[in-house]
Amino acid sequence: MRKLIAFLTLCVLVCGLAVPALAAYKDEYKLTCNVAAQSAWGKGAGKFAELVAEKSGGKINVKVYYSAQLMAGKQTSEFMIVRNEAADFALSSTINWSPQATELNLFALPFFISSQPDPYKALDAIEAGKAGKFIADALQKKGVTVLGWGENGFRELTNGVKPISSPEDMAGMKIRVVGSPLYLDIFKALGANPINMNWGEAVTAFQQGVVDGQENPVNSVILPYKVFEFHKYLTDWHYVVDPLLYAVNNRVWTSFSSEDQKMIMECVEEASKYQKALARVGLDGDISLAYLKEINEVPQVIEPYKYLEEQGMMITRLSADQIKVFVEKTKPVYDTWKEKIGKDLVEAAEADMASV
Ligand code: X2X
């Protein structure tokens, strides 16, 4: 009997030690992505998976599930999926995770970041600064580790009815938005009729004229999804920005060796630089174009607005006075949401932006 116990104890010890090492790595790591592979966003997800496969010598296999496959189209449940490990990794929009992580609404405070002298620099400063760390800490407490930032982009308004240069032009207009309370509040404050809809159904809704308009970034969404085929008018108002997060489930992250964690971080850094450049090309002067030239990844369209005009779109560029009217109309929403997001975070972001 003693021998048996000794033998069993030995088995438990040996297995106990051996199991984590054997079971640590999965055959496939699922990465969730809300959009299609051909978008700037989708390409950033694909690049990350490619780099990890290459740098790990095939040991770590990240498979990208595009177009919201892992969440049956319901984009605002994506955070739960990563938290519950139904997905291991994500390249996700801050909007889609904002219902579960209030801090992420920071980027959707109307005209908060776009009112800075250089909105791209301001955004980078937030991501790299105190506010970015605050957000990463908050997400980690909820079960998800932020590895780096990507970008969907500043969101512009398109519609199929008429040019919009003032809130009055939007009166009663049905505008598709993500199911995020802050977006609903903004469009209600502007007098429009916001309709909450998943992106997976939105393009059909544009085609069928179920809604009059929508808002999304030019390079990441309006171009690859050919929104110009349904909407002739674009208002270039940059009212909010949508950063992306390269993220991983906490348990999955700690299951990697420290060397592999380091390697994965390097992949995120490289993929994120490439992805952000695709999201910004033609919108940030020559900065992103120069980088894409350097890495030999210049996309077909490098002047997005010129391209959209060639497709028959009419672009409305707002003057400072016209923007002011939108800012004033949305001020009550800004004030309410500053409280909800937390003054500390908003003030940290202000300090980060002031540092550039
Ligand atoms: O649904 C959208 O508008 C999109 C594609 O931009 C996001 O996933 C936030």
mmCIF file of C-alpha atoms and ligand atoms in Angstrom:
data_model
loop_
_atom_site.group_PDB
_atom_site.id
_atom_site.type_symbol
_atom_site.label_atom_id
_atom_site.label_comp_id
_atom_site.label_asym_id
_atom_site.label_seq_id
_atom_site.Cartn_x
_atom_site.Cartn_y
_atom_site.Cartn_z
ATOM 1 C CA MET A 1 0.000 0.000 0.000
ATOM 2 C CA ARG A 2 2.786 2.379 0.971
ATOM 3 C CA LYS A 3 4.515 1.648 -2.274
ATOM 4 C CA LEU A 4 1.316 2.351 -4.170
ATOM 5 C CA ILE A 5 0.873 5.684 -2.402
ATOM 6 C CA ALA A 6 4.486 6.560 -3.073
ATOM 7 C CA PHE A 7 4.015 5.612 -6.707
ATOM 8 C CA LEU A 8 0.807 7.652 -7.015
ATOM 9 C CA THR A 9 2.427 10.628 -5.307
ATOM 10 C CA LEU A 10 5.279 10.412 -7.746
ATOM 11 C CA CYS A 11 2.805 10.271 -10.658
ATOM 12 C CA VAL A 12 0.990 13.346 -9.389
ATOM 13 C CA LEU A 13 4.259 15.198 -8.966
ATOM 14 C CA VAL A 14 5.608 14.239 -12.356
ATOM 15 C CA CYS A 15 2.304 14.897 -14.151
ATOM 16 C CA GLY A 16 1.760 18.077 -12.160
ATOM 17 C CA LEU A 17 5.093 19.341 -13.333
ATOM 18 C CA ALA A 18 4.815 18.011 -16.851
ATOM 19 C CA VAL A 19 1.240 18.996 -17.657
ATOM 20 C CA PRO A 20 1.608 22.786 -17.774
ATOM 21 C CA ALA A 21 4.620 22.509 -20.043
ATOM 22 C CA LEU A 22 2.816 20.129 -22.402
ATOM 23 C CA ALA A 23 -0.579 21.793 -22.367
ATOM 24 C CA ALA A 24 0.707 25.331 -22.422
ATOM 25 C CA TYR A 25 0.508 25.995 -26.150
ATOM 26 C CA LYS A 26 -2.627 25.592 -28.228
ATOM 27 C CA ASP A 27 -2.700 24.308 -31.798
ATOM 28 C CA GLU A 28 -4.531 27.435 -32.803
ATOM 29 C CA TYR A 29 -4.936 30.837 -31.203
ATOM 30 C CA LYS A 30 -8.088 32.566 -32.366
ATOM 31 C CA LEU A 31 -7.892 36.285 -33.119
ATOM 32 C CA THR A 32 -11.211 38.091 -33.426
ATOM 33 C CA CYS A 33 -11.654 40.937 -35.902
ATOM 34 C CA ASN A 34 -14.922 42.742 -36.654
ATOM 35 C CA VAL A 35 -14.149 43.580 -40.274
ATOM 36 C CA ALA A 36 -13.009 41.960 -43.513
ATOM 37 C CA ALA A 37 -9.430 41.069 -44.457
ATOM 38 C CA GLN A 38 -9.095 43.709 -47.184
ATOM 39 C CA SER A 39 -9.602 46.705 -44.866
ATOM 40 C CA ALA A 40 -6.667 48.562 -43.280
ATOM 41 C CA TRP A 41 -7.880 47.123 -39.978
ATOM 42 C CA GLY A 42 -8.127 43.567 -41.306
ATOM 43 C CA LYS A 43 -4.669 43.877 -42.858
ATOM 44 C CA GLY A 44 -3.246 44.813 -39.458
ATOM 45 C CA ALA A 45 -4.707 41.622 -37.988
ATOM 46 C CA GLY A 46 -3.377 39.511 -40.875
ATOM 47 C CA LYS A 47 0.078 41.061 -40.590
ATOM 48 C CA PHE A 48 0.256 40.255 -36.878
ATOM 49 C CA ALA A 49 -0.696 36.590 -37.446
ATOM 50 C CA GLU A 50 1.840 36.339 -40.263
ATOM 51 C CA LEU A 51 4.646 37.827 -38.164
ATOM 52 C CA VAL A 52 3.941 35.564 -35.188
ATOM 53 C CA ALA A 53 4.004 32.469 -37.405
ATOM 54 C CA GLU A 54 7.274 33.601 -38.966
ATOM 55 C CA LYS A 55 9.067 34.669 -35.782
ATOM 56 C CA SER A 56 7.958 31.635 -33.771
ATOM 57 C CA GLY A 57 9.014 29.285 -36.560
ATOM 58 C CA GLY A 58 5.425 28.019 -36.821
ATOM 59 C CA LYS A 59 5.188 27.194 -33.103
ATOM 60 C CA ILE A 60 2.492 29.795 -32.425
ATOM 61 C CA ASN A 61 -0.362 29.687 -34.872
ATOM 62 C CA VAL A 62 -2.680 32.709 -34.729
ATOM 63 C CA LYS A 63 -5.724 32.397 -36.961
ATOM 64 C CA VAL A 64 -7.711 35.524 -37.735
ATOM 65 C CA TYR A 65 -11.502 35.194 -37.709
ATOM 66 C CA TYR A 66 -12.621 38.138 -39.827
ATOM 67 C CA SER A 67 -16.022 39.799 -40.152
ATOM 68 C CA ALA A 68 -17.229 39.113 -36.600
ATOM 69 C CA GLN A 69 -17.405 35.328 -37.113
ATOM 70 C CA LEU A 70 -16.621 34.498 -33.488
ATOM 71 C CA MET A 71 -19.398 36.719 -32.146
ATOM 72 C CA ALA A 72 -22.111 35.847 -34.644
ATOM 73 C CA GLY A 73 -21.978 39.395 -35.944
ATOM 74 C CA LYS A 74 -22.682 41.034 -32.589
ATOM 75 C CA GLN A 75 -19.775 43.392 -32.307
ATOM 76 C CA THR A 76 -20.479 44.730 -28.819
ATOM 77 C CA SER A 77 -20.104 41.241 -27.337
ATOM 78 C CA GLU A 78 -16.517 40.943 -28.510
ATOM 79 C CA PHE A 79 -14.966 41.963 -25.212
ATOM 80 C CA MET A 80 -16.798 39.142 -23.404
ATOM 81 C CA ILE A 81 -15.541 36.668 -25.958
ATOM 82 C CA VAL A 82 -11.918 37.591 -25.308
ATOM 83 C CA ARG A 83 -12.475 37.747 -21.587
ATOM 84 C CA ASN A 84 -14.019 34.252 -21.611
ATOM 85 C CA GLU A 85 -11.279 32.910 -23.878
ATOM 86 C CA ALA A 86 -13.658 32.017 -26.706
ATOM 87 C CA ALA A 87 -11.109 34.151 -28.571
ATOM 88 C CA ASP A 88 -7.478 34.348 -27.475
ATOM 89 C CA PHE A 89 -6.412 37.551 -29.232
ATOM 90 C CA ALA A 90 -8.216 40.524 -30.705
ATOM 91 C CA LEU A 91 -7.637 43.505 -32.884
ATOM 92 C CA SER A 92 -10.653 45.400 -31.715
ATOM 93 C CA SER A 93 -12.243 48.794 -31.957
ATOM 94 C CA THR A 94 -12.485 50.792 -28.754
ATOM 95 C CA ILE A 95 -16.138 51.505 -29.615
ATOM 96 C CA ASN A 96 -17.048 47.834 -29.692
ATOM 97 C CA TRP A 97 -15.569 47.254 -26.242
ATOM 98 C CA SER A 98 -16.875 50.493 -24.705
ATOM 99 C CA PRO A 99 -20.132 48.995 -23.343
ATOM 100 C CA GLN A 100 -18.034 46.796 -21.018
ATOM 101 C CA ALA A 101 -15.129 49.220 -20.475
ATOM 102 C CA THR A 102 -16.456 52.752 -19.927
ATOM 103 C CA GLU A 103 -12.915 54.169 -20.107
ATOM 104 C CA LEU A 104 -12.836 53.465 -23.845
ATOM 105 C CA ASN A 105 -15.512 56.095 -24.446
ATOM 106 C CA LEU A 106 -12.720 58.643 -23.998
ATOM 107 C CA PHE A 107 -12.018 58.541 -27.742
ATOM 108 C CA ALA A 108 -15.669 59.152 -28.591
ATOM 109 C CA LEU A 109 -16.025 62.351 -26.575
ATOM 110 C CA PRO A 110 -17.265 64.658 -29.330
ATOM 111 C CA PHE A 111 -14.552 66.933 -30.797
ATOM 112 C CA PHE A 112 -12.198 66.161 -27.894
ATOM 113 C CA ILE A 113 -9.159 64.934 -29.821
ATOM 114 C CA SER A 114 -9.994 66.419 -33.229
ATOM 115 C CA SER A 115 -9.896 69.937 -31.763
ATOM 116 C CA GLN A 116 -6.151 69.608 -31.079
ATOM 117 C CA PRO A 117 -3.683 71.371 -33.403
ATOM 118 C CA ASP A 118 -2.354 67.993 -34.564
ATOM 119 C CA PRO A 119 -4.992 65.353 -33.785
ATOM 120 C CA TYR A 120 -2.779 62.414 -34.824
ATOM 121 C CA LYS A 121 0.054 63.512 -32.542
ATOM 122 C CA ALA A 122 -2.460 64.116 -29.760
ATOM 123 C CA LEU A 123 -3.872 60.630 -30.189
ATOM 124 C CA ASP A 124 -0.425 59.033 -30.187
ATOM 125 C CA ALA A 125 0.404 60.943 -26.998
ATOM 126 C CA ILE A 126 -2.714 59.616 -25.270
ATOM 127 C CA GLU A 127 -1.984 56.035 -26.295
ATOM 128 C CA ALA A 128 1.640 56.246 -25.164
ATOM 129 C CA GLY A 129 0.902 58.365 -22.135
ATOM 130 C CA LYS A 130 -0.793 58.264 -18.756
ATOM 131 C CA ALA A 131 -4.274 57.892 -20.217
ATOM 132 C CA GLY A 132 -3.220 54.914 -22.323
ATOM 133 C CA LYS A 133 -1.756 53.221 -19.268
ATOM 134 C CA PHE A 134 -4.881 53.983 -17.239
ATOM 135 C CA ILE A 135 -6.968 52.256 -19.928
ATOM 136 C CA ALA A 136 -4.631 49.257 -20.193
ATOM 137 C CA ASP A 137 -4.727 48.823 -16.393
ATOM 138 C CA ALA A 138 -8.532 48.993 -16.375
ATOM 139 C CA LEU A 139 -8.795 46.323 -19.079
ATOM 140 C CA GLN A 140 -6.291 44.091 -17.362
ATOM 141 C CA LYS A 141 -8.408 44.123 -14.216
ATOM 142 C CA LYS A 142 -11.284 42.898 -16.361
ATOM 143 C CA GLY A 143 -9.259 39.983 -17.752
ATOM 144 C CA VAL A 144 -7.706 41.341 -20.959
ATOM 145 C CA THR A 145 -4.114 42.488 -21.577
ATOM 146 C CA VAL A 146 -3.489 45.330 -24.024
ATOM 147 C CA LEU A 147 -0.428 44.634 -26.189
ATOM 148 C CA GLY A 148 -0.516 47.716 -28.384
ATOM 149 C CA TRP A 149 -2.614 50.184 -30.341
ATOM 150 C CA GLY A 150 -3.854 50.234 -33.891
ATOM 151 C CA GLU A 151 -6.269 52.549 -35.630
ATOM 152 C CA ASN A 152 -9.637 52.479 -37.319
ATOM 153 C CA GLY A 153 -9.423 56.251 -37.675
ATOM 154 C CA PHE A 154 -11.216 59.576 -37.317
ATOM 155 C CA ARG A 155 -14.839 58.991 -38.215
ATOM 156 C CA GLU A 156 -16.522 60.963 -41.006
ATOM 157 C CA LEU A 157 -20.219 61.257 -41.802
ATOM 158 C CA THR A 158 -21.699 59.966 -45.051
ATOM 159 C CA ASN A 159 -25.280 60.033 -46.307
ATOM 160 C CA GLY A 160 -27.327 59.549 -49.430
ATOM 161 C CA VAL A 161 -29.665 62.525 -49.017
ATOM 162 C CA LYS A 162 -27.850 65.862 -49.037
ATOM 163 C CA PRO A 163 -24.679 67.690 -48.013
ATOM 164 C CA ILE A 164 -24.474 68.196 -44.248
ATOM 165 C CA SER A 165 -22.761 71.288 -42.905
ATOM 166 C CA SER A 166 -24.881 72.001 -39.827
ATOM 167 C CA PRO A 167 -26.926 70.055 -37.276
ATOM 168 C CA GLU A 168 -30.123 71.356 -38.955
ATOM 169 C CA ASP A 169 -29.149 69.468 -42.101
ATOM 170 C CA MET A 170 -29.275 66.250 -40.076
ATOM 171 C CA ALA A 171 -32.732 66.796 -38.594
ATOM 172 C CA GLY A 172 -34.574 63.470 -38.411
ATOM 173 C CA MET A 173 -32.009 61.740 -40.608
ATOM 174 C CA LYS A 174 -31.640 58.027 -39.891
ATOM 175 C CA ILE A 175 -27.981 57.459 -39.123
ATOM 176 C CA ARG A 176 -26.610 53.976 -38.471
ATOM 177 C CA VAL A 177 -24.346 53.840 -35.413
ATOM 178 C CA VAL A 178 -22.737 51.069 -33.340
ATOM 179 C CA GLY A 179 -24.802 50.013 -30.309
ATOM 180 C CA SER A 180 -22.910 52.314 -27.992
ATOM 181 C CA PRO A 181 -24.871 54.677 -25.712
ATOM 182 C CA LEU A 182 -22.480 57.616 -26.242
ATOM 183 C CA TYR A 183 -22.984 57.517 -30.019
ATOM 184 C CA LEU A 184 -26.758 57.418 -29.585
ATOM 185 C CA ASP A 185 -26.522 60.461 -27.296
ATOM 186 C CA ILE A 186 -24.381 62.421 -29.766
ATOM 187 C CA PHE A 187 -26.713 61.893 -32.707
ATOM 188 C CA LYS A 188 -29.818 62.614 -30.665
ATOM 189 C CA ALA A 189 -28.232 65.862 -29.464
ATOM 190 C CA LEU A 190 -27.632 66.801 -33.106
ATOM 191 C CA GLY A 191 -31.298 66.208 -33.929
ATOM 192 C CA ALA A 192 -30.752 63.066 -36.002
ATOM 193 C CA ASN A 193 -32.408 59.694 -35.561
ATOM 194 C CA PRO A 194 -29.613 57.231 -34.691
ATOM 195 C CA ILE A 195 -30.233 53.573 -35.494
ATOM 196 C CA ASN A 196 -28.182 50.982 -33.661
ATOM 197 C CA MET A 197 -27.006 48.249 -36.024
ATOM 198 C CA ASN A 198 -24.148 45.743 -36.307
ATOM 199 C CA TRP A 199 -21.651 46.432 -39.055
ATOM 200 C CA GLY A 200 -22.415 43.024 -40.586
ATOM 201 C CA GLU A 201 -25.918 44.245 -41.472
ATOM 202 C CA ALA A 202 -25.071 47.845 -42.164
ATOM 203 C CA VAL A 203 -23.915 47.643 -45.773
ATOM 204 C CA THR A 204 -27.143 45.891 -46.828
ATOM 205 C CA ALA A 205 -29.045 48.547 -44.917
ATOM 206 C CA PHE A 206 -27.241 51.274 -46.936
ATOM 207 C CA GLN A 207 -27.998 49.431 -50.152
ATOM 208 C CA GLN A 208 -31.697 49.112 -49.323
ATOM 209 C CA GLY A 209 -31.949 52.657 -48.020
ATOM 210 C CA VAL A 210 -33.112 51.450 -44.585
ATOM 211 C CA VAL A 211 -30.916 54.213 -43.144
ATOM 212 C CA ASP A 212 -29.923 57.566 -44.675
ATOM 213 C CA GLY A 213 -26.378 57.706 -43.421
ATOM 214 C CA GLN A 214 -23.557 56.383 -41.260
ATOM 215 C CA GLU A 215 -20.187 57.416 -39.821
ATOM 216 C CA ASN A 216 -16.871 55.593 -40.253
ATOM 217 C CA PRO A 217 -13.216 56.250 -41.087
ATOM 218 C CA VAL A 218 -12.275 56.856 -44.708
ATOM 219 C CA ASN A 219 -9.329 54.488 -45.251
ATOM 220 C CA SER A 220 -10.380 51.644 -42.981
ATOM 221 C CA VAL A 221 -14.052 51.365 -43.851
ATOM 222 C CA ILE A 222 -15.536 53.835 -46.379
ATOM 223 C CA LEU A 223 -13.055 52.857 -49.111
ATOM 224 C CA PRO A 224 -12.838 49.048 -48.722
ATOM 225 C CA TYR A 225 -16.584 48.665 -48.180
ATOM 226 C CA LYS A 226 -17.347 51.050 -51.076
ATOM 227 C CA VAL A 227 -19.746 53.111 -48.989
ATOM 228 C CA PHE A 228 -19.532 55.713 -51.807
ATOM 229 C CA GLU A 229 -21.729 53.432 -53.920
ATOM 230 C CA PHE A 230 -24.642 54.158 -51.574
ATOM 231 C CA HIS A 231 -23.843 57.563 -50.122
ATOM 232 C CA LYS A 232 -22.981 60.517 -52.314
ATOM 233 C CA TYR A 233 -22.228 62.983 -49.511
ATOM 234 C CA LEU A 234 -19.389 63.013 -47.007
ATOM 235 C CA THR A 235 -18.873 65.520 -44.213
ATOM 236 C CA ASP A 236 -15.257 65.732 -43.175
ATOM 237 C CA TRP A 237 -15.821 66.601 -39.497
ATOM 238 C CA HIS A 238 -13.440 64.152 -37.670
ATOM 239 C CA TYR A 239 -15.757 64.410 -34.646
ATOM 240 C CA VAL A 240 -14.423 61.305 -32.850
ATOM 241 C CA VAL A 241 -11.626 58.809 -33.323
ATOM 242 C CA ASP A 242 -11.626 55.050 -33.039
ATOM 243 C CA PRO A 243 -8.310 53.492 -32.006
ATOM 244 C CA LEU A 244 -7.909 49.723 -32.168
ATOM 245 C CA LEU A 245 -6.427 47.503 -29.493
ATOM 246 C CA TYR A 246 -4.130 44.568 -30.065
ATOM 247 C CA ALA A 247 -5.125 42.534 -27.026
ATOM 248 C CA VAL A 248 -4.992 39.072 -25.500
ATOM 249 C CA ASN A 249 -6.849 37.154 -22.807
ATOM 250 C CA ASN A 250 -4.904 37.405 -19.496
ATOM 251 C CA ARG A 251 -4.666 33.653 -18.935
ATOM 252 C CA VAL A 252 -3.498 33.047 -22.486
ATOM 253 C CA TRP A 253 -0.891 35.771 -22.136
ATOM 254 C CA THR A 254 0.586 34.300 -18.963
ATOM 255 C CA SER A 255 0.721 30.864 -20.579
ATOM 256 C CA PHE A 256 3.441 32.080 -22.977
ATOM 257 C CA SER A 257 7.099 31.925 -21.999
ATOM 258 C CA SER A 258 8.737 35.278 -21.397
ATOM 259 C CA GLU A 259 10.760 34.913 -24.631
ATOM 260 C CA ASP A 260 7.575 34.316 -26.586
ATOM 261 C CA GLN A 261 5.877 37.259 -24.883
ATOM 262 C CA LYS A 262 8.772 39.445 -25.966
ATOM 263 C CA MET A 263 8.581 38.103 -29.517
ATOM 264 C CA ILE A 264 4.789 38.670 -29.642
ATOM 265 C CA MET A 265 5.262 42.260 -28.444
ATOM 266 C CA GLU A 266 7.731 42.834 -31.284
ATOM 267 C CA CYS A 267 5.169 41.479 -33.752
ATOM 268 C CA VAL A 268 2.520 43.813 -32.341
ATOM 269 C CA GLU A 269 4.853 46.770 -32.679
ATOM 270 C CA GLU A 270 5.634 46.014 -36.308
ATOM 271 C CA ALA A 271 2.044 45.151 -37.280
ATOM 272 C CA SER A 272 0.730 48.223 -35.497
ATOM 273 C CA LYS A 273 3.117 50.611 -37.295
ATOM 274 C CA TYR A 274 2.062 49.141 -40.633
ATOM 275 C CA GLN A 275 -1.643 49.112 -39.730
ATOM 276 C CA LYS A 276 -1.677 52.703 -38.468
ATOM 277 C CA ALA A 277 0.133 53.877 -41.578
ATOM 278 C CA LEU A 278 -2.539 52.248 -43.763
ATOM 279 C CA ALA A 279 -5.274 53.908 -41.700
ATOM 280 C CA ARG A 280 -3.594 57.328 -41.987
ATOM 281 C CA VAL A 281 -2.147 57.346 -45.482
ATOM 282 C CA GLY A 282 -3.080 60.535 -47.316
ATOM 283 C CA LEU A 283 -4.583 61.988 -44.139
ATOM 284 C CA ASP A 284 -1.472 62.902 -42.147
ATOM 285 C CA GLY A 285 0.559 64.753 -44.761
ATOM 286 C CA ASP A 286 3.344 62.529 -46.072
ATOM 287 C CA ILE A 287 4.263 60.786 -42.808
ATOM 288 C CA SER A 288 2.442 57.492 -43.311
ATOM 289 C CA LEU A 289 3.091 57.411 -47.049
ATOM 290 C CA ALA A 290 6.821 57.767 -46.426
ATOM 291 C CA TYR A 291 6.767 54.842 -44.004
ATOM 292 C CA LEU A 292 4.751 52.629 -46.361
ATOM 293 C CA LYS A 293 7.228 53.432 -49.151
ATOM 294 C CA GLU A 294 10.087 52.494 -46.869
ATOM 295 C CA ILE A 295 8.588 49.064 -46.141
ATOM 296 C CA ASN A 296 7.394 48.612 -49.718
ATOM 297 C CA GLU A 297 3.699 48.419 -48.843
ATOM 298 C CA VAL A 298 2.198 51.408 -50.662
ATOM 299 C CA PRO A 299 -1.557 50.817 -51.134
ATOM 300 C CA GLN A 300 -3.431 51.544 -54.364
ATOM 301 C CA VAL A 301 -5.186 54.618 -53.008
ATOM 302 C CA ILE A 302 -2.875 57.166 -51.425
ATOM 303 C CA GLU A 303 -5.144 60.196 -51.790
ATOM 304 C CA PRO A 304 -8.413 58.982 -50.290
ATOM 305 C CA TYR A 305 -10.435 62.186 -50.704
ATOM 306 C CA LYS A 306 -9.394 62.625 -54.313
ATOM 307 C CA TYR A 307 -10.340 59.003 -54.932
ATOM 308 C CA LEU A 308 -13.758 59.430 -53.274
ATOM 309 C CA GLU A 309 -14.431 62.503 -55.430
ATOM 310 C CA GLU A 310 -13.526 60.495 -58.510
ATOM 311 C CA GLN A 311 -16.130 57.955 -57.393
ATOM 312 C CA GLY A 312 -18.707 60.749 -57.454
ATOM 313 C CA MET A 313 -18.742 61.720 -53.795
ATOM 314 C CA MET A 314 -19.242 65.305 -52.743
ATOM 315 C CA ILE A 315 -17.011 66.229 -49.821
ATOM 316 C CA THR A 316 -18.159 68.922 -47.395
ATOM 317 C CA ARG A 317 -15.224 70.432 -45.522
ATOM 318 C CA LEU A 318 -16.297 72.350 -42.443
ATOM 319 C CA SER A 319 -14.906 75.743 -41.460
ATOM 320 C CA ALA A 320 -13.918 76.440 -37.854
ATOM 321 C CA ASP A 321 -17.197 78.348 -37.368
ATOM 322 C CA GLN A 322 -19.254 75.467 -38.716
ATOM 323 C CA ILE A 323 -17.458 73.011 -36.413
ATOM 324 C CA LYS A 324 -18.197 75.329 -33.487
ATOM 325 C CA VAL A 325 -21.926 74.854 -34.001
ATOM 326 C CA PHE A 326 -21.529 71.065 -33.760
ATOM 327 C CA VAL A 327 -19.303 71.442 -30.693
ATOM 328 C CA GLU A 328 -21.891 73.612 -28.929
ATOM 329 C CA LYS A 329 -24.765 71.247 -29.730
ATOM 330 C CA THR A 330 -22.877 68.260 -28.352
ATOM 331 C CA LYS A 331 -21.465 70.045 -25.281
ATOM 332 C CA PRO A 332 -24.096 68.613 -22.870
ATOM 333 C CA VAL A 333 -23.213 65.104 -24.088
ATOM 334 C CA TYR A 334 -19.522 65.855 -23.603
ATOM 335 C CA ASP A 335 -20.132 67.067 -20.042
ATOM 336 C CA THR A 336 -22.294 64.095 -19.045
ATOM 337 C CA TRP A 337 -19.876 61.589 -20.520
ATOM 338 C CA LYS A 338 -16.800 63.236 -19.033
ATOM 339 C CA GLU A 339 -18.316 62.340 -15.650
ATOM 340 C CA LYS A 340 -19.196 58.802 -16.713
ATOM 341 C CA ILE A 341 -15.752 58.110 -18.156
ATOM 342 C CA GLY A 342 -14.122 59.639 -15.105
ATOM 343 C CA LYS A 343 -12.603 63.086 -14.726
ATOM 344 C CA ASP A 344 -9.205 61.597 -13.815
ATOM 345 C CA LEU A 345 -8.893 59.805 -17.121
ATOM 346 C CA VAL A 346 -10.121 62.747 -19.200
ATOM 347 C CA GLU A 347 -7.692 65.057 -17.404
ATOM 348 C CA ALA A 348 -4.824 62.591 -17.874
ATOM 349 C CA ALA A 349 -5.624 62.575 -21.610
ATOM 350 C CA GLU A 350 -5.658 66.387 -21.659
ATOM 351 C CA ALA A 351 -2.236 66.431 -20.016
ATOM 352 C CA ASP A 352 -0.908 63.842 -22.492
ATOM 353 C CA MET A 353 -2.167 65.925 -25.420
ATOM 354 C CA ALA A 354 -0.678 69.115 -23.998
ATOM 355 C CA SER A 355 2.734 67.445 -23.839
ATOM 356 C CA VAL A 356 3.171 67.362 -27.649
HETATM 357 O O1 X2X B 1 -19.194 49.134 -36.875
HETATM 358 C C1 X2X B 1 -18.447 50.029 -37.244
HETATM 359 O O2 X2X B 1 -18.857 51.155 -37.557
HETATM 360 C C2 X2X B 1 -16.959 49.754 -37.285
HETATM 361 C C3 X2X B 1 -16.684 48.817 -38.429
HETATM 362 O O3 X2X B 1 -16.257 50.935 -37.482
HETATM 363 C C4 X2X B 1 -16.601 49.165 -35.970
HETATM 364 O O4 X2X B 1 -16.458 47.988 -35.806
HETATM 365 C C5 X2X B 1 -16.479 50.089 -34.836
#
